[in-house]
Amino acid sequence: MWNYLQGGKDHYQVDRDAGDAMAEANPDMFYLARQVRQFFARTVRWVAAEAGVRQFLDLGCGLPAPVDAPNTCEIAQSVHPAARIVYVDNDKVVLAHARALLTPATDLVKCAYIDSDVREIDAILAEAGRTLDLTEPVGVLMLGILGALEYDQALAVLERVTAAVPSGSYLVVEDGVDTGRVSQAGITRRHQSGVDRYELRTLDQMHGYFEGWELVEPGLVTITAWRPGAVDVGTIRPVDPHGGVARKP
Ligand SMILES: C[S@@+](CC[C@H](N)C(=O)[O-])C[C@H]1O[C@@H](n2cnc3c(N)ncnc32)[C@H](O)[C@@H]1O
């Protein structure tokens, strides 16, 4: 469904129906899904290039990006050719793509994939430690995944991640914030359609994600306001998802 919303080609009728139901609940849906990908690309590049981080843990990585957009390894390895990335997701379609892409015959050997529920975070961190050096700074990416967990579960996962990575690590989070613009009837219809639940958070709840971390400028903002690049045509406007990048002191 997310691949459909982001303009990709890897989706089935059931995904398109669920995506259209979301777009009914929030007319901004297609625009904001693409903006999430832009935010992702800007933040990963910033963490690699400006903060000098050479290894990433991408929790809830999703399917490979649409053809015109780079993935975590492409962005990180364009800055640091030896950058290492561990992808994690619990969706079997994502697993199938990972098996096809992450083969020893490709340049992606410095990347690994873990098929797991993020709530199994201790096992994930142990497995990730076979590819990443967890005594060196890590860029932890959690884009569009924490809303799939109960808030307390999300905090518990973040607490474990925070404890596991060293000072100088970075946390990138993006999640949907309830700004009152999305119709509750639309959300209910979406949940009734059988897709996984996804809870919108309050801004205060999102600030709670960054306990133990220091947000870098411009802080926790609508994703389109996070260090936007120049646009050739049109204007960028605020959307409901908020995100931020933070450093572990
Ligand atoms: C909205 S997509 C975001 C994908 C990508 N991070 C992005 O921003 O474009 C959320 C992803 O999180 C995964 N996901 C949801 N709940 C999860 C869980 N409990 N454990 C692992 N992955 C999960 C889904 O399978 C999906 O691929």
CSV table of C-alpha atoms and ligand atoms in Angstrom, one decimal:
chain,number,residue,atom,x,y,z
A,1,MET,CA,0.0,0.0,0.0
A,2,TRP,CA,2.8,2.4,0.9
A,3,ASN,CA,4.6,1.6,-2.3
A,4,TYR,CA,1.4,2.4,-4.2
A,5,LEU,CA,1.0,5.7,-2.4
A,6,GLN,CA,4.7,6.6,-3.1
A,7,GLY,CA,4.2,6.0,-6.8
A,8,GLY,CA,6.0,2.6,-7.0
A,9,LYS,CA,5.1,-0.4,-9.2
A,10,ASP,CA,5.1,-3.2,-6.5
A,11,HIS,CA,1.5,-3.4,-5.4
A,12,TYR,CA,-1.7,-5.5,-5.8
A,13,GLN,CA,-5.3,-4.5,-6.1
A,14,VAL,CA,-5.8,-5.0,-2.4
A,15,ASP,CA,-3.0,-2.5,-1.7
A,16,ARG,CA,-4.5,0.0,-4.2
A,17,ASP,CA,-7.9,-0.3,-2.6
A,18,ALA,CA,-6.4,0.2,0.9
A,19,GLY,CA,-4.4,3.2,-0.4
A,20,ASP,CA,-7.4,4.8,-2.0
A,21,ALA,CA,-9.3,4.3,1.3
A,22,MET,CA,-6.6,6.2,3.0
A,23,ALA,CA,-6.7,8.9,0.4
A,24,GLU,CA,-10.4,9.2,1.1
A,25,ALA,CA,-9.6,9.8,4.7
A,26,ASN,CA,-6.9,12.3,3.9
A,27,PRO,CA,-6.8,13.9,0.5
A,28,ASP,CA,-3.1,14.8,1.1
A,29,MET,CA,-2.2,11.1,1.2
A,30,PHE,CA,-0.4,10.7,-2.2
A,31,TYR,CA,1.5,14.0,-1.7
A,32,LEU,CA,2.5,13.2,1.8
A,33,ALA,CA,3.7,9.7,1.0
A,34,ARG,CA,6.1,11.1,-1.5
A,35,GLN,CA,7.1,13.8,0.9
A,36,VAL,CA,8.0,11.1,3.5
A,37,ARG,CA,10.4,9.6,0.9
A,38,GLN,CA,11.9,13.1,0.3
A,39,PHE,CA,12.3,13.6,4.1
A,40,PHE,CA,13.9,10.1,4.3
A,41,ALA,CA,16.4,10.9,1.6
A,42,ARG,CA,17.3,14.4,3.1
A,43,THR,CA,17.7,13.0,6.6
A,44,VAL,CA,19.8,9.9,5.7
A,45,ARG,CA,22.0,12.0,3.5
A,46,TRP,CA,22.4,14.6,6.3
A,47,VAL,CA,23.3,11.9,8.9
A,48,ALA,CA,25.8,10.3,6.5
A,49,ALA,CA,27.4,13.5,5.1
A,50,GLU,CA,27.1,16.1,7.9
A,51,ALA,CA,27.2,13.9,10.9
A,52,GLY,CA,29.7,11.4,9.3
A,53,VAL,CA,27.7,8.3,10.3
A,54,ARG,CA,28.7,5.2,8.3
A,55,GLN,CA,26.2,2.5,9.4
A,56,PHE,CA,22.5,2.5,9.5
A,57,LEU,CA,19.7,0.4,11.1
A,58,ASP,CA,16.6,0.9,9.1
A,59,LEU,CA,13.6,-0.4,11.2
A,60,GLY,CA,10.4,-0.8,9.1
A,61,CYS,CA,12.3,-0.2,5.9
A,62,GLY,CA,9.4,-1.1,3.6
A,63,LEU,CA,9.8,-2.1,-0.1
A,64,PRO,CA,12.5,-0.7,-2.2
A,65,ALA,CA,11.8,2.9,-3.3
A,66,PRO,CA,10.1,3.7,-6.6
A,67,VAL,CA,12.7,3.7,-9.5
A,68,ASP,CA,13.3,7.4,-9.3
A,69,ALA,CA,14.2,7.4,-5.6
A,70,PRO,CA,17.2,6.1,-3.8
A,71,ASN,CA,17.2,3.5,-0.9
A,72,THR,CA,19.2,3.8,2.3
A,73,CYS,CA,22.2,1.9,1.0
A,74,GLU,CA,22.4,4.0,-2.2
A,75,ILE,CA,22.3,7.2,-0.2
A,76,ALA,CA,24.7,6.2,2.6
A,77,GLN,CA,27.1,4.5,0.2
A,78,SER,CA,27.1,7.5,-2.1
A,79,VAL,CA,28.7,9.4,0.8
A,80,HIS,CA,30.7,6.5,2.4
A,81,PRO,CA,31.2,3.7,-0.1
A,82,ALA,CA,31.9,1.2,2.7
A,83,ALA,CA,28.8,2.2,4.6
A,84,ARG,CA,26.9,-0.8,6.2
A,85,ILE,CA,23.1,-1.0,6.4
A,86,VAL,CA,20.8,-3.5,8.2
A,87,TYR,CA,17.2,-3.4,7.0
A,88,VAL,CA,14.4,-4.8,9.2
A,89,ASP,CA,10.7,-5.4,8.4
A,90,ASN,CA,8.1,-8.0,9.2
A,91,ASP,CA,6.2,-8.0,5.8
A,92,LYS,CA,6.8,-11.1,3.7
A,93,VAL,CA,6.6,-9.1,0.5
A,94,VAL,CA,9.4,-6.9,1.7
A,95,LEU,CA,11.4,-10.1,2.6
A,96,ALA,CA,10.9,-11.4,-0.9
A,97,HIS,CA,12.3,-8.2,-2.4
A,98,ALA,CA,15.2,-8.3,0.1
A,99,ARG,CA,16.1,-11.9,-1.0
A,100,ALA,CA,16.1,-10.8,-4.6
A,101,LEU,CA,18.2,-7.7,-4.1
A,102,LEU,CA,20.7,-8.6,-1.3
A,103,THR,CA,22.7,-11.3,-3.0
A,104,PRO,CA,26.4,-11.8,-2.8
A,105,ALA,CA,26.6,-11.0,-6.5
A,106,THR,CA,25.6,-7.4,-5.9
A,107,ASP,CA,27.4,-4.5,-4.3
A,108,LEU,CA,24.9,-4.8,-1.5
A,109,VAL,CA,26.9,-7.3,0.5
A,110,LYS,CA,27.5,-4.7,3.1
A,111,CYS,CA,23.8,-4.7,3.7
A,112,ALA,CA,21.8,-7.3,5.6
A,113,TYR,CA,18.1,-7.9,6.1
A,114,ILE,CA,16.3,-9.2,9.2
A,115,ASP,CA,12.8,-10.6,8.9
A,116,SER,CA,11.4,-9.6,12.3
A,117,ASP,CA,8.8,-7.7,14.2
A,118,VAL,CA,10.5,-4.6,15.7
A,119,ARG,CA,9.0,-5.6,19.0
A,120,GLU,CA,11.6,-8.3,19.1
A,121,ILE,CA,14.2,-5.5,19.4
A,122,ASP,CA,16.7,-7.4,21.5
A,123,ALA,CA,17.0,-10.2,19.0
A,124,ILE,CA,17.2,-7.7,16.2
A,125,LEU,CA,20.0,-5.8,17.9
A,126,ALA,CA,22.0,-9.0,18.5
A,127,GLU,CA,21.6,-10.0,14.8
A,128,ALA,CA,22.4,-6.5,13.6
A,129,GLY,CA,25.6,-6.6,15.5
A,130,ARG,CA,26.9,-9.2,13.0
A,131,THR,CA,26.9,-6.6,10.3
A,132,LEU,CA,27.2,-3.3,12.2
A,133,ASP,CA,29.8,-2.3,14.8
A,134,LEU,CA,27.6,-1.3,17.7
A,135,THR,CA,30.5,0.4,19.5
A,136,GLU,CA,30.6,3.0,16.6
A,137,PRO,CA,27.8,5.6,15.9
A,138,VAL,CA,24.7,4.2,14.2
A,139,GLY,CA,22.0,6.0,12.3
A,140,VAL,CA,18.7,4.5,13.5
A,141,LEU,CA,15.8,5.1,11.1
A,142,MET,CA,12.2,4.6,12.2
A,143,LEU,CA,10.1,6.1,9.5
A,144,GLY,CA,6.4,5.4,9.5
A,145,ILE,CA,6.7,2.4,11.8
A,146,LEU,CA,6.2,3.6,15.4
A,147,GLY,CA,2.5,4.4,14.7
A,148,ALA,CA,2.0,0.7,14.0
A,149,LEU,CA,2.8,0.0,17.7
A,150,GLU,CA,1.0,0.9,20.9
A,151,TYR,CA,2.5,4.0,22.3
A,152,ASP,CA,4.0,2.2,25.3
A,153,GLN,CA,5.5,-0.5,23.0
A,154,ALA,CA,7.0,2.2,20.8
A,155,LEU,CA,8.7,3.8,23.8
A,156,ALA,CA,9.9,0.4,25.0
A,157,VAL,CA,11.5,-0.3,21.7
A,158,LEU,CA,13.1,3.1,21.6
A,159,GLU,CA,14.5,2.7,25.1
A,160,ARG,CA,16.2,-0.5,24.1
A,161,VAL,CA,17.6,1.1,20.9
A,162,THR,CA,18.8,4.1,22.8
A,163,ALA,CA,20.7,1.9,25.3
A,164,ALA,CA,22.2,-0.2,22.6
A,165,VAL,CA,23.9,2.5,20.4
A,166,PRO,CA,26.9,4.7,21.5
A,167,SER,CA,27.1,8.4,21.9
A,168,GLY,CA,27.3,10.2,18.6
A,169,SER,CA,24.6,8.0,17.1
A,170,TYR,CA,21.6,9.6,15.4
A,171,LEU,CA,17.9,8.8,15.5
A,172,VAL,CA,15.6,9.7,12.6
A,173,VAL,CA,11.8,9.4,13.3
A,174,GLU,CA,8.8,10.2,11.2
A,175,ASP,CA,5.2,9.5,12.2
A,176,GLY,CA,1.7,10.7,11.5
A,177,VAL,CA,0.5,13.5,13.8
A,178,ASP,CA,-3.2,14.1,14.5
A,179,THR,CA,-3.6,17.7,13.4
A,180,GLY,CA,-7.4,17.3,13.2
A,181,ARG,CA,-7.4,17.4,9.4
A,182,VAL,CA,-7.9,13.6,8.8
A,183,SER,CA,-11.5,12.5,9.1
A,184,GLN,CA,-12.2,10.1,11.9
A,185,ALA,CA,-14.8,8.4,9.7
A,186,GLY,CA,-12.1,7.8,7.1
A,187,ILE,CA,-9.7,6.3,9.7
A,188,THR,CA,-12.4,4.0,10.9
A,189,ARG,CA,-13.2,2.9,7.4
A,190,ARG,CA,-9.5,2.3,6.8
A,191,HIS,CA,-9.2,0.1,9.9
A,192,GLN,CA,-12.4,-1.8,8.9
A,193,SER,CA,-10.8,-2.5,5.5
A,194,GLY,CA,-8.4,-4.9,7.2
A,195,VAL,CA,-5.1,-3.1,6.8
A,196,ASP,CA,-2.8,-2.9,9.7
A,197,ARG,CA,-3.6,-0.3,12.3
A,198,TYR,CA,-1.7,2.9,12.3
A,199,GLU,CA,-2.3,5.3,15.2
A,200,LEU,CA,-1.7,9.0,14.7
A,201,ARG,CA,0.3,10.6,17.6
A,202,THR,CA,0.1,13.9,19.3
A,203,LEU,CA,3.1,16.2,19.0
A,204,ASP,CA,3.8,15.7,22.8
A,205,GLN,CA,3.8,11.9,22.2
A,206,MET,CA,6.3,12.4,19.4
A,207,HIS,CA,8.6,14.5,21.6
A,208,GLY,CA,8.5,11.5,24.0
A,209,TYR,CA,10.2,9.4,21.3
A,210,PHE,CA,13.3,11.5,21.7
A,211,GLU,CA,13.9,10.9,25.4
A,212,GLY,CA,17.7,10.6,25.9
A,213,TRP,CA,18.4,12.3,22.5
A,214,GLU,CA,19.1,15.9,21.4
A,215,LEU,CA,17.1,17.1,18.4
A,216,VAL,CA,19.2,18.9,15.8
A,217,GLU,CA,17.8,22.0,14.0
A,218,PRO,CA,15.1,22.6,13.0
A,219,GLY,CA,13.8,20.1,15.7
A,220,LEU,CA,10.6,18.1,15.4
A,221,VAL,CA,8.7,19.7,12.5
A,222,THR,CA,6.3,18.9,9.7
A,223,ILE,CA,8.5,16.8,7.4
A,224,THR,CA,8.4,19.3,4.5
A,225,ALA,CA,10.0,21.9,6.8
A,226,TRP,CA,13.0,19.7,7.7
A,227,ARG,CA,15.9,21.4,5.8
A,228,PRO,CA,14.0,21.5,2.5
A,229,GLY,CA,16.0,21.7,-0.7
A,230,ALA,CA,15.2,24.1,-3.6
A,231,VAL,CA,12.2,23.3,-5.6
A,232,ASP,CA,12.1,24.1,-9.3
A,233,VAL,CA,8.4,24.2,-9.7
A,234,GLY,CA,5.6,24.9,-7.1
A,235,THR,CA,5.8,25.3,-3.4
A,236,ILE,CA,6.2,22.9,-0.5
A,237,ARG,CA,3.5,23.0,2.1
A,238,PRO,CA,3.1,21.5,5.6
A,239,VAL,CA,1.7,18.0,5.9
A,240,ASP,CA,0.5,16.0,9.0
A,241,PRO,CA,3.5,13.7,9.4
A,242,HIS,CA,6.2,15.2,11.6
A,243,GLY,CA,9.8,14.1,11.9
A,244,GLY,CA,13.1,15.0,13.4
A,245,VAL,CA,16.7,13.9,13.7
A,246,ALA,CA,18.4,13.7,17.0
A,247,ARG,CA,21.9,13.0,18.3
A,248,LYS,CA,22.7,10.8,21.3
A,249,PRO,CA,24.9,12.9,23.6
B,1,LIG,C1,4.6,3.2,6.2
B,1,LIG,S1,5.8,1.9,5.8
B,1,LIG,C2,7.3,2.9,5.9
B,1,LIG,C3,8.4,2.4,5.0
B,1,LIG,C4,9.7,3.2,5.0
B,1,LIG,N1,10.3,3.3,6.3
B,1,LIG,C5,9.3,4.6,4.5
B,1,LIG,O1,9.3,5.6,5.3
B,1,LIG,O2,9.1,4.8,3.3
B,1,LIG,C6,5.9,1.0,7.3
B,1,LIG,C7,6.7,-0.2,7.3
B,1,LIG,O3,6.9,-0.7,8.6
B,1,LIG,C8,6.7,-2.1,8.6
B,1,LIG,N2,6.2,-2.5,9.9
B,1,LIG,C9,5.0,-2.2,10.5
B,1,LIG,N3,4.9,-2.8,11.7
B,1,LIG,C10,6.1,-3.4,11.9
B,1,LIG,C11,6.6,-4.2,13.0
B,1,LIG,N4,5.9,-4.4,14.1
B,1,LIG,N5,7.8,-4.8,12.8
B,1,LIG,C12,8.5,-4.6,11.7
B,1,LIG,N6,8.1,-3.9,10.7
B,1,LIG,C13,6.9,-3.3,10.7
B,1,LIG,C14,5.7,-2.4,7.5
B,1,LIG,O4,5.7,-3.7,7.0
B,1,LIG,C15,6.1,-1.4,6.4
B,1,LIG,O5,7.0,-1.9,5.5
